[in-house]
XYZ file of C-alpha atoms in Angstrom:
583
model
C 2.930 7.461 -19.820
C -0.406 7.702 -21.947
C -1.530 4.478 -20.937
C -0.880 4.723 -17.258
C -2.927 8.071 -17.053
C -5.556 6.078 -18.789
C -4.904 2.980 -16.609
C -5.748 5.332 -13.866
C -8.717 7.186 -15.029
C -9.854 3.573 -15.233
C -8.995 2.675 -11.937
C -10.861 6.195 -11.003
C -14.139 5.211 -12.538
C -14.031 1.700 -10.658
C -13.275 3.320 -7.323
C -16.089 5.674 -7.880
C -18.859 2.702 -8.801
C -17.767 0.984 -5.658
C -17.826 3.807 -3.329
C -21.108 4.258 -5.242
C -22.832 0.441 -3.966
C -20.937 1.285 -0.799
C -23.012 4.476 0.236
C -26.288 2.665 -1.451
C -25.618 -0.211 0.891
C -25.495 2.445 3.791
C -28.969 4.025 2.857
C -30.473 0.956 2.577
C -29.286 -0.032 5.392
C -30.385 3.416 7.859
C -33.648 3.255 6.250
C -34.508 -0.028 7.244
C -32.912 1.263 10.744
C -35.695 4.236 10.703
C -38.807 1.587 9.664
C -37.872 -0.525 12.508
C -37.293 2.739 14.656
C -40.940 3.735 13.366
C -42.222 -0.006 13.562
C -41.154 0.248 18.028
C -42.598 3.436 18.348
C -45.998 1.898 16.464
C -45.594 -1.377 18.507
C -45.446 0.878 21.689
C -48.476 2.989 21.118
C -50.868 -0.193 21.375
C -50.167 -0.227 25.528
C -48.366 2.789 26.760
C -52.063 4.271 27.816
C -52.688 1.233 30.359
C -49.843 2.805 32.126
C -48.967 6.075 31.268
C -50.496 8.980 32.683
C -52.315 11.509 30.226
C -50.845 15.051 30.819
C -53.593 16.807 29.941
C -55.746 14.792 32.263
C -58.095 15.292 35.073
C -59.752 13.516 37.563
C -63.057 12.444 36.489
C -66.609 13.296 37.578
C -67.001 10.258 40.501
C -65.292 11.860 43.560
C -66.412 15.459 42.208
C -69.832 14.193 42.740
C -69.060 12.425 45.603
C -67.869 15.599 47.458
C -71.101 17.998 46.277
C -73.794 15.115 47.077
C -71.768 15.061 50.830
C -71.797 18.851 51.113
C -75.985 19.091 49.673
C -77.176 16.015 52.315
C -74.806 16.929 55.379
C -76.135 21.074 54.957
C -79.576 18.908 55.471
C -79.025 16.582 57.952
C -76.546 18.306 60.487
C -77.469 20.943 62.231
C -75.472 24.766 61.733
C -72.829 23.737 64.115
C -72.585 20.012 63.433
C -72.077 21.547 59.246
C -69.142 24.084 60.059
C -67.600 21.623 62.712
C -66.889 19.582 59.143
C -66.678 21.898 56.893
C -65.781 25.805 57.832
C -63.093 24.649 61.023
C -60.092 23.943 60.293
C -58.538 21.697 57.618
C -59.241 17.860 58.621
C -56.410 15.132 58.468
C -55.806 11.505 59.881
C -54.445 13.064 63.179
C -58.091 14.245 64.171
C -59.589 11.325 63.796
C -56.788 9.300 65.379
C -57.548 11.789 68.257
C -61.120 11.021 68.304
C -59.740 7.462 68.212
C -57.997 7.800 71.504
C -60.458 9.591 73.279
C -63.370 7.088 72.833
C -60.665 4.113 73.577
C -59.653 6.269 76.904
C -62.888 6.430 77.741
C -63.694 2.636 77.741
C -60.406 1.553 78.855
C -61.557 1.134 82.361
C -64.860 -0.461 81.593
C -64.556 -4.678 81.980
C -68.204 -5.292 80.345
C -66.702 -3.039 76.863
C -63.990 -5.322 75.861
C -65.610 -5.924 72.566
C -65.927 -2.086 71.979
C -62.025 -1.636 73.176
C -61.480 -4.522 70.971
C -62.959 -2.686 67.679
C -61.781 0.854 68.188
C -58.597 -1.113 68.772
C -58.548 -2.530 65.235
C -60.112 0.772 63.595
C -57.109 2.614 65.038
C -54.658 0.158 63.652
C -56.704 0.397 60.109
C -57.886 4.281 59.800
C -54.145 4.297 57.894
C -55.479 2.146 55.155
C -57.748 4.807 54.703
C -54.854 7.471 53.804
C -53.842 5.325 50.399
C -57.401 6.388 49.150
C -57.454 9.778 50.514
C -53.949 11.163 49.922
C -54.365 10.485 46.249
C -56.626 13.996 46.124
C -54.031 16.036 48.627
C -52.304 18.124 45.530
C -55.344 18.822 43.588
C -58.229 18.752 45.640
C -57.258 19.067 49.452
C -60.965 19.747 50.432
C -62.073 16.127 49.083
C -59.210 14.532 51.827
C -61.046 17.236 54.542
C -64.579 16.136 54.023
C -63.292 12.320 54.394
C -61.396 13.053 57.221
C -64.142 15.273 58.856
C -67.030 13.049 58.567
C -65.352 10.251 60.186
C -63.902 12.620 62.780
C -67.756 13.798 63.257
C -69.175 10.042 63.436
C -66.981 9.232 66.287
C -67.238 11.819 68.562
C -70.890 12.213 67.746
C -71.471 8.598 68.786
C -69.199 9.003 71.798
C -71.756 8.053 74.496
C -73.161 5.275 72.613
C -71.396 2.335 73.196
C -73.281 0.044 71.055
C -73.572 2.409 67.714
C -69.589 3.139 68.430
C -69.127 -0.884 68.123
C -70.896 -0.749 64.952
C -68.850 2.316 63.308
C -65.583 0.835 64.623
C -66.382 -2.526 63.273
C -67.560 -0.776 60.012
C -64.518 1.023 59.858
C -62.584 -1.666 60.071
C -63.913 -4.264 57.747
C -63.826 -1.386 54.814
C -60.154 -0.615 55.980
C -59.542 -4.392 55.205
C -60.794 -4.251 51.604
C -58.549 -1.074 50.761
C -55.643 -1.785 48.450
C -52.204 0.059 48.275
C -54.550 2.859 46.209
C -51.956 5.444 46.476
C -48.737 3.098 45.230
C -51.079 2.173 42.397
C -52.226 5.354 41.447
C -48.262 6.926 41.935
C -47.001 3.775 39.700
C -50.177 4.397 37.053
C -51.561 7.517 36.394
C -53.898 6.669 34.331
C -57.334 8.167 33.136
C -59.179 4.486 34.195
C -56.963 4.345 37.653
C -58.160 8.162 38.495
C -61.655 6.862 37.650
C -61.344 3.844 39.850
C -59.822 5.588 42.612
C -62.786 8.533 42.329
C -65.178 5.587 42.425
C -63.355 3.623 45.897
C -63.522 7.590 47.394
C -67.230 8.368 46.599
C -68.209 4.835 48.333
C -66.199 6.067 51.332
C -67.984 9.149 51.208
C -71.142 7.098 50.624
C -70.396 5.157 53.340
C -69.746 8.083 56.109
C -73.169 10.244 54.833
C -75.199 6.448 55.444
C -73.833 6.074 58.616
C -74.431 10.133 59.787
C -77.967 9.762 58.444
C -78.244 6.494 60.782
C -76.862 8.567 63.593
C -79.169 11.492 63.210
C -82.313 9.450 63.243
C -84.378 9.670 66.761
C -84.361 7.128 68.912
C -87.548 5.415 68.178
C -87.048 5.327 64.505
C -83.607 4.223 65.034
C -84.684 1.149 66.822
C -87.445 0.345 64.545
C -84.553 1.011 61.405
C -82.323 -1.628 64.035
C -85.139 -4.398 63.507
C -85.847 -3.785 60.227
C -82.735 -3.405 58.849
C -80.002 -3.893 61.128
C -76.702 -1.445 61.257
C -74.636 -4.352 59.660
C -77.125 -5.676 56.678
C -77.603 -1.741 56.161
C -73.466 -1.440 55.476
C -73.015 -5.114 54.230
C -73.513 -3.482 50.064
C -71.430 -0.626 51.162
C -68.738 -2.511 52.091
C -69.167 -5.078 49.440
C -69.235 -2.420 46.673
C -65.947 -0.955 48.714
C -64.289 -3.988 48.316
C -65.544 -4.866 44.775
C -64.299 -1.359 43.352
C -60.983 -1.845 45.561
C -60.309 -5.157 43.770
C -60.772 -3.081 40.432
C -57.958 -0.824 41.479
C -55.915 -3.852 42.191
C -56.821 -5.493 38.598
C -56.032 -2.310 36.696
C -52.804 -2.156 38.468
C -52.167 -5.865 37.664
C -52.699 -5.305 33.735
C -51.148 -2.030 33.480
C -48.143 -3.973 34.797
C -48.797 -6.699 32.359
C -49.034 -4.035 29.379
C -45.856 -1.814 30.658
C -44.235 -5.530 30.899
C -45.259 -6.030 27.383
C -44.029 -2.852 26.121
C -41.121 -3.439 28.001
C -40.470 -6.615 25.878
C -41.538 -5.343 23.004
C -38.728 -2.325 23.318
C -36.426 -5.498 23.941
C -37.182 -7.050 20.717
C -37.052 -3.504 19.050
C -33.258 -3.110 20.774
C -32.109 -6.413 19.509
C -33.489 -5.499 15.889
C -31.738 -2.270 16.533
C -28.565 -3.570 17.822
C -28.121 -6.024 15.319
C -28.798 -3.525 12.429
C -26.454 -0.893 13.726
C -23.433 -3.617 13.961
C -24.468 -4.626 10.051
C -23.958 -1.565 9.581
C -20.910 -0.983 11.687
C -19.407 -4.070 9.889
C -20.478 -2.394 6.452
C -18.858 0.948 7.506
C -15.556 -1.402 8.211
C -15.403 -2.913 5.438
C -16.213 -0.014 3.410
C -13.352 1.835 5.495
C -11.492 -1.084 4.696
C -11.950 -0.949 0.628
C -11.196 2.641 0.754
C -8.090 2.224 2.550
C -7.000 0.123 0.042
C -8.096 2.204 -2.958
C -6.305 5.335 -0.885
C -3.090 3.149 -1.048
C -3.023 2.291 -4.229
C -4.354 5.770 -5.542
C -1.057 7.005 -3.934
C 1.059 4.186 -5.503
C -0.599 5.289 -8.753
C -0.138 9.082 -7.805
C 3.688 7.764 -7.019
C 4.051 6.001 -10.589
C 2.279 8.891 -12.503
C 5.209 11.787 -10.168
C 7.779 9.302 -10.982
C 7.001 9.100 -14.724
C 6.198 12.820 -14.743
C 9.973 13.403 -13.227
C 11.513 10.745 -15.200
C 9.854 12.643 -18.539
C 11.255 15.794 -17.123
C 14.580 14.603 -16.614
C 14.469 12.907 -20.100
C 13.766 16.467 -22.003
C 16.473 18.132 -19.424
C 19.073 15.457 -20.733
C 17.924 15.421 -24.340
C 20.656 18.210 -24.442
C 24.218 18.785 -22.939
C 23.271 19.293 -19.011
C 26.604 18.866 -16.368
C 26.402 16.534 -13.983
C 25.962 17.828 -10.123
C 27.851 14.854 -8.615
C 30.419 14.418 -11.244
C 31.665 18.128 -10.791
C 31.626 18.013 -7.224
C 33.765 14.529 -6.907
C 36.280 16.259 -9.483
C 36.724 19.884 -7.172
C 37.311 17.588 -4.183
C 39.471 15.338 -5.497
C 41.451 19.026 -7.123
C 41.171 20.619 -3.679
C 42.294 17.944 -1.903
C 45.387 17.638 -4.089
C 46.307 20.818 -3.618
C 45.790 20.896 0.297
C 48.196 18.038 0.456
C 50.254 20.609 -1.472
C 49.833 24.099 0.283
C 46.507 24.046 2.129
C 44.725 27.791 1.893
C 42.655 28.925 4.805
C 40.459 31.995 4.978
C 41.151 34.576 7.438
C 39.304 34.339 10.623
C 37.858 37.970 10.217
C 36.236 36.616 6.751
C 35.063 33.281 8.800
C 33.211 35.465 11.143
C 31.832 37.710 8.252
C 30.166 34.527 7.133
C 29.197 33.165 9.878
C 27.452 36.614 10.722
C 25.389 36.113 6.830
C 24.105 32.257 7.530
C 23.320 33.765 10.990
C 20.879 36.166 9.166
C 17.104 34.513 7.946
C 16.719 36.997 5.577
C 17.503 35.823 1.814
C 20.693 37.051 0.361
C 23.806 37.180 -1.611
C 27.299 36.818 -0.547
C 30.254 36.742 -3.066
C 33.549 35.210 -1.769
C 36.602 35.858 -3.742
C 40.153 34.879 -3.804
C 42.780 37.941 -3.623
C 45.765 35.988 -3.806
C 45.369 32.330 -4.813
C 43.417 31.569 -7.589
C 41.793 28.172 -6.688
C 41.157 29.434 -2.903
C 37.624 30.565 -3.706
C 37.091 27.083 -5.969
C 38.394 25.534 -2.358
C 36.249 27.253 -0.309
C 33.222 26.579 -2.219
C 33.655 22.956 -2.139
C 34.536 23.284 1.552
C 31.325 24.990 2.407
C 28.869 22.392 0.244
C 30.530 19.514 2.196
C 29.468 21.217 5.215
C 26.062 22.543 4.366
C 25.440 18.925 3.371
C 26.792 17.389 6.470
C 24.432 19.603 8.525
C 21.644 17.909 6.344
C 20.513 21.294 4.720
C 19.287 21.393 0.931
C 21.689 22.644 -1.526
C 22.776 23.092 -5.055
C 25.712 24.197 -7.295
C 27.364 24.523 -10.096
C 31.112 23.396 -10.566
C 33.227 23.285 -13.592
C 33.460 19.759 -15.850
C 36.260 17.726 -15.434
C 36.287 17.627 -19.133
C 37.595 19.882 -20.718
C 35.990 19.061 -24.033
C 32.442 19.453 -22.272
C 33.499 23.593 -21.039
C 32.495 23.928 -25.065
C 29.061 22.887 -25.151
C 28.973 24.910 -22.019
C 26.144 27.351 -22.097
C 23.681 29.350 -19.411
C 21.094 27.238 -20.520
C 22.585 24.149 -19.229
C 23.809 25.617 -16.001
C 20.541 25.993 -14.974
C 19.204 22.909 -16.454
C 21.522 21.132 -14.231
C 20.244 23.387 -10.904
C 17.158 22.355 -12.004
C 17.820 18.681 -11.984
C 19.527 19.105 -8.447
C 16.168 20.646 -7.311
C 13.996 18.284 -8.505
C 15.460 15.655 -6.622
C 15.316 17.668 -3.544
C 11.470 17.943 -4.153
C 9.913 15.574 -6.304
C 6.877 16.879 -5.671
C 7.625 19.858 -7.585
C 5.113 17.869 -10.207
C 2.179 17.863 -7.535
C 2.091 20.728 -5.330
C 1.841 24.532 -6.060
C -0.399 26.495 -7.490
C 1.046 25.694 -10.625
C 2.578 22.050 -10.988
C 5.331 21.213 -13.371
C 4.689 19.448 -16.352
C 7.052 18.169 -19.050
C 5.032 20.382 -21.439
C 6.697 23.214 -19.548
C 10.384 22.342 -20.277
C 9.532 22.101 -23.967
C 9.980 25.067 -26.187
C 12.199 27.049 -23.601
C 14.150 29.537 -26.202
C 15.863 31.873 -23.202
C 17.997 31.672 -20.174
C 14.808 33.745 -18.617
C 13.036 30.928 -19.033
C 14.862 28.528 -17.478
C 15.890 30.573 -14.483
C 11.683 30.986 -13.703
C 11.646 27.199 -13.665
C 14.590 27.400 -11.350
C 12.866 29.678 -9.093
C 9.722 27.842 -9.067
C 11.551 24.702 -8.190
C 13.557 26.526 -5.083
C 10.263 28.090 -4.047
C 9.061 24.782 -2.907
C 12.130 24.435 -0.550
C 11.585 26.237 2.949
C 15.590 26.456 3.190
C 18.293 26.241 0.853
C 21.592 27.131 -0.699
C 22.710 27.775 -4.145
C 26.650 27.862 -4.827
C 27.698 29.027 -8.104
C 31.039 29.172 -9.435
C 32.283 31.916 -11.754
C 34.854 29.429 -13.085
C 31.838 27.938 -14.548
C 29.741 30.822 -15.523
C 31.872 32.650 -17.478
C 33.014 30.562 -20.447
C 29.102 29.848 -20.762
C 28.235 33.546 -21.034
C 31.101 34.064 -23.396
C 29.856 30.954 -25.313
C 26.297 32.827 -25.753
C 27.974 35.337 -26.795
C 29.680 34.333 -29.761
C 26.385 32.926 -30.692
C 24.647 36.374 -31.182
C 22.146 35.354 -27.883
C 22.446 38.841 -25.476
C 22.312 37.292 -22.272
C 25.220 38.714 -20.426
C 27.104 37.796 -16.724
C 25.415 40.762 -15.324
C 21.992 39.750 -16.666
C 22.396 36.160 -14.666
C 23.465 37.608 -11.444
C 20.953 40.167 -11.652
C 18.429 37.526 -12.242
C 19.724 35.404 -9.155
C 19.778 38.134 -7.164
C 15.960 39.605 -7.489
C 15.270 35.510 -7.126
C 16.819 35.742 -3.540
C 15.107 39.017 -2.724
C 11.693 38.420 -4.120
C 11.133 35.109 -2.737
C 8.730 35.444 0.355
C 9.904 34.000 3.713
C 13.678 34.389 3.103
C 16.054 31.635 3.675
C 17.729 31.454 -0.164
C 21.238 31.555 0.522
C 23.320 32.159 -3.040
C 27.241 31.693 -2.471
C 29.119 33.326 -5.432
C 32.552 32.061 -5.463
C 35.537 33.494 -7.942
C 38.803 34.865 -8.723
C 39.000 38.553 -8.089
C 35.643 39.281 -9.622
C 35.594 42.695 -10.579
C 39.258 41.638 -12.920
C 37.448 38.881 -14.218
C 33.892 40.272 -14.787
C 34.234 43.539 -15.142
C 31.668 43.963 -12.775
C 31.474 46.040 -9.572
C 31.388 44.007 -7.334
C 30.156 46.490 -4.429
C 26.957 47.867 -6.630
C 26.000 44.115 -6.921
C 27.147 42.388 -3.129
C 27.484 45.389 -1.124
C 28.870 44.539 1.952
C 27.964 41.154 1.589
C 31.565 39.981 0.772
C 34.177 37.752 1.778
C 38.383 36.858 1.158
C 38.848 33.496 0.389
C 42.740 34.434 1.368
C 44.779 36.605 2.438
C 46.391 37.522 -0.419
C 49.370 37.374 -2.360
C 51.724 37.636 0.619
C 50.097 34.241 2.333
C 50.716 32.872 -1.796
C 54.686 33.631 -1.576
C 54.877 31.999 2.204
C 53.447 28.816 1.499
C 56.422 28.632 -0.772
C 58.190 28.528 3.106
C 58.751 24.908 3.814
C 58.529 25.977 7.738
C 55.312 28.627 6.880
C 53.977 25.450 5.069
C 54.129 23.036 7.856
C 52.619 25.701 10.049
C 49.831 26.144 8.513
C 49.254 21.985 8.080
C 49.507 21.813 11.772
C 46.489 24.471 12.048
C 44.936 22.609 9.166
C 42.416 20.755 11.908
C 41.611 23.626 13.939
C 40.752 25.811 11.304
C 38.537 22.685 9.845
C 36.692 22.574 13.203
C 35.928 26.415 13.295
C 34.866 26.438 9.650
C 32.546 23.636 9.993
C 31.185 25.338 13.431
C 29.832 28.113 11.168
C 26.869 25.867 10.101
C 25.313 26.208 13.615
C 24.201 30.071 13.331
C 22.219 28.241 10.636
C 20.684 26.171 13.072
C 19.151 29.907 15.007
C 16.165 29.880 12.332
């Protein structure tokens, strides 16, 4: 037994260095996890501003300026009214310009020789759209920027109304910078960014540049406006305009293009960093496995280990329990059936059916308790009964436990308390092995050694029942007495009384009820010199009826009678089992 505790402390100390490079494995393996996690999130950084917008960003100083330079030269150029048609009426849009639009087309509809005006305010009408991808960019944060836009062209073309040749011009204008605008608004939506906000500013403020050139062009008199026309024609004046326009609008286009590249990038990169990821995480999911695995296997043998060390603990027990005289459960119980049967074959006995529902009414009660049954008039009926009732408490698959006379009658003189209960606690310990594992208070062999009272023994008993939720205890007094007596001859003062005083605060003490003790004997108060109703109370039963049923069974026709009821009466005894079923 020494070297299998030491066989297992061994075993212990292995499991404990493996479980040991098991968790190292599983840190080494989350913390390369977290330096690739931190490695992504580095990788990432190098591109995320080419497409990401900056919250804490603004748009930059290009269209501001834009929109005060407009406000300074048109308060200088326009007249009062021309100034607050653009500025102090209501909010501009597309729709007023689209109006102005339709107007000036309305008005040279009818007109044959103005086909190639009808054909340009034709295309500006189908372009002044493009213009909304620049403008609607500044709606939600700066609405007046969008209103100046709108306004200015909105002035230009019903300013030039009535002059069909500068209307050509400012159509055709219109048009070729509507041409040159990108999808500004898709690309600013898609790319916040601080260099698309600045590019966007910068395709607005040429817009803007654009209208205030062509107002100033307007609002020149006639004769300087023809000199201005041979100078520096309307379309060579626009030409750098438009070119700039269409330069800046490509830039727009190109940041789009490599933000889309770098988010693409990223996007890879996050890829690779997945993959990494992914393949970590199932290393380490196959670690974890086999781990689980290894420690599954260490749990099962730990608990064939725990099984061998319980096993050797109970054998050891039983060994010290054996080293002196301890009656065998089994071997008493085969001898009272084999007696009882014998006899029934004889002159079968059967309890009245008043005391069968007397004990049907105590295994009906949960509570713990003690119930004596007695013969009156046969003196074997109670030894009858008892084996009767542990046949059937044991066909019903409840726990139980007596204590029988020997067949031998050499063994009724090494009879003693002691081993009584040494054999009650042998039939408990094979009801509950575990006895050596569980409680707050294990048995060991080291507590069977040294035991020098019946006390003693009967606190190892209890322990032992403690650990079974239900169970019954039969004792016979057939038994009991003759080991009392022999204690008594020895000098030891541990008297009949003293045991089924013990047994009893057992039953009644033990928490949760559901200890059933059975005492079973001849007229008990004769024998024991006990009273019988201090110690049961009502708690009692006939195990006949008497001495009258003793002389009728000496009736051959009384006899057969009762043989005849034999079966029925078997039936309703073993139906008293079921109240025990209730709890």
């Amino acid at each position: 037994m020494a070297s299998l505790a030491a066989s297992t402390r061994s075993y212990i100390t292995t499991v404990g260095a493996v479980n040991n490079d098991s968790i190292s494995n599983l840190t080494t393996a989350s913390s390369t996890l977290s330096t690739s996690l931190l490695r992504h999130r580095m990788r990432l950084g190098r591109y995320e501003d080419w497409y990401l917008g900056n919250p804490r960003g603004r748009w930059t100083d290009p269209a501001k300026k834009a929109f005060e330079s407009a406000n300074k030269i048109l308060r200088e150029e326009l007249s009062s009214d021309d100034y607050n048609q653009i500025f102090l009426n209501n909010y501009c849009s597309i729709k007023d310009v689209e109006e102005s639009l339709k107007k000036a087309k309305e008005k040279y509809n009818n007109k044959p020789e103005a086909s190639r005006i009808h054909r340009w305010l034709f295309n500006c009408s189908e372009r002044i759209v493009y213009y909304g991808s620049i403008f609607d960019v500044f709606v939600q944060h700066h609405p007046e920027y969008v209103s100046l836009a709108w306004g200015t062209f909105k002035f230009l073309f019903v300013a030039v109304l009535s002059y069909e040749e500068l209307l050509a011009k400012i159509s055709k204008a219109v048009s070729q910078i509507a041409d040159v605008l990108p999808r500004t608004e898709l690309h600013a939506i898609l790319y916040p960014t601080d260099r698309m906000q600045e590019a966007v500013s910068m395709v607005y403020a040429k817009i803007i540049e654009f209208s205030i050139t062509a107002i100033r062009w307007y609002k020149k008199n006639g004769f300087r406006r023809v000199i201005s026309s041979i100078i520096s024609p309307f379309s060579i004046s626009f030409k750098d305009i438009i070119d700039e326009i269409s330069e800046r609008s490509r830039t727009v286009d190109q940041l789009a293009n490599a933000a889309n590249k770098a988010e693409t990038r990223d996007v890879h990169t996050d890829l690779v960093g997945m993959r990494e990821r992914v393949h970590q995480i199932m290393e380490m999911i196959s670690m974890i496995h086999a781990s689980q695995i290894l420690q599954n296997e260490i749990i099962l043998n730990l608990r064939d280990r725990e099984s061998l060390c319980l096993n050797s603990q109970l054998e050891g027990i039983r060994d010290i329990l054996m080293l002196q005289y301890t009656p065998l459960a089994d071997q008493s119980l085969s001898h009272c059936v084999s007696m009882r049967n014998r006899r029934k074959r004889r002159a079968p006995i059967q309890i009245p059916t008043s005391e069968v529902l007397k004990l049907k009414q105590w295994l009906s009660d949960p509570s713990s308790s003690l119930l004596l049954a007695q013969g009156q008039g046969v003196r074997t009926s109670s030894s009858d009964f008892a084996v009767d009732f542990v046949n059937a408490v044991r066909e019903k698959g409840y726990p139980i436990i007596w204590a029988f006379p020997s067949p031998i009658r050499e063994e009724e003189e090494r009879l003693s308390t002691e081993s009584i209960l040494r054999s009650l606690i042998l039939q408990a310990l094979a009801l509950i092995p575990n006895a050596v594992s569980e409680g707050a208070s294990p048995l060991r062999t080291q507590h069977f050694r040294n035991i020098t009272s019946p006390d003693e023994w009967i606190n190892i008993l209890n322990h032992c029942l403690a650990l079974i939720p239900r169970v019954f205890v039969v004792i016979d007094m057939a038994l009991m007495q003759p080991a009392v007596y022999s204690q008594g001859i020895d000098g030891r003062s541990f008297h009949l009384v003293d045991f089924i005083q013990r047994i009893s605060e057992m039953a009644h003490a033990r928490p949760g009820g559901q200890l059933k003790v059975l005492i079973v004997s001849w007229q008990f108060e004769k024998t024991t010199l006990l009273d019988s109703n201090e110690i049961f109370g009502k708690e009692q039963i006939a195990t006949d009826a008497g001495r009258r049923v003793d002389r009728l069974m000496r009736r051959p026709k009384y006899k057969a009678v009762v043989r005849r009821r034999n079966e029925d009466y078997t039936k309703t005894f073993k139906s008293t089992m079921d109240a025990v079923d209730k709890y």
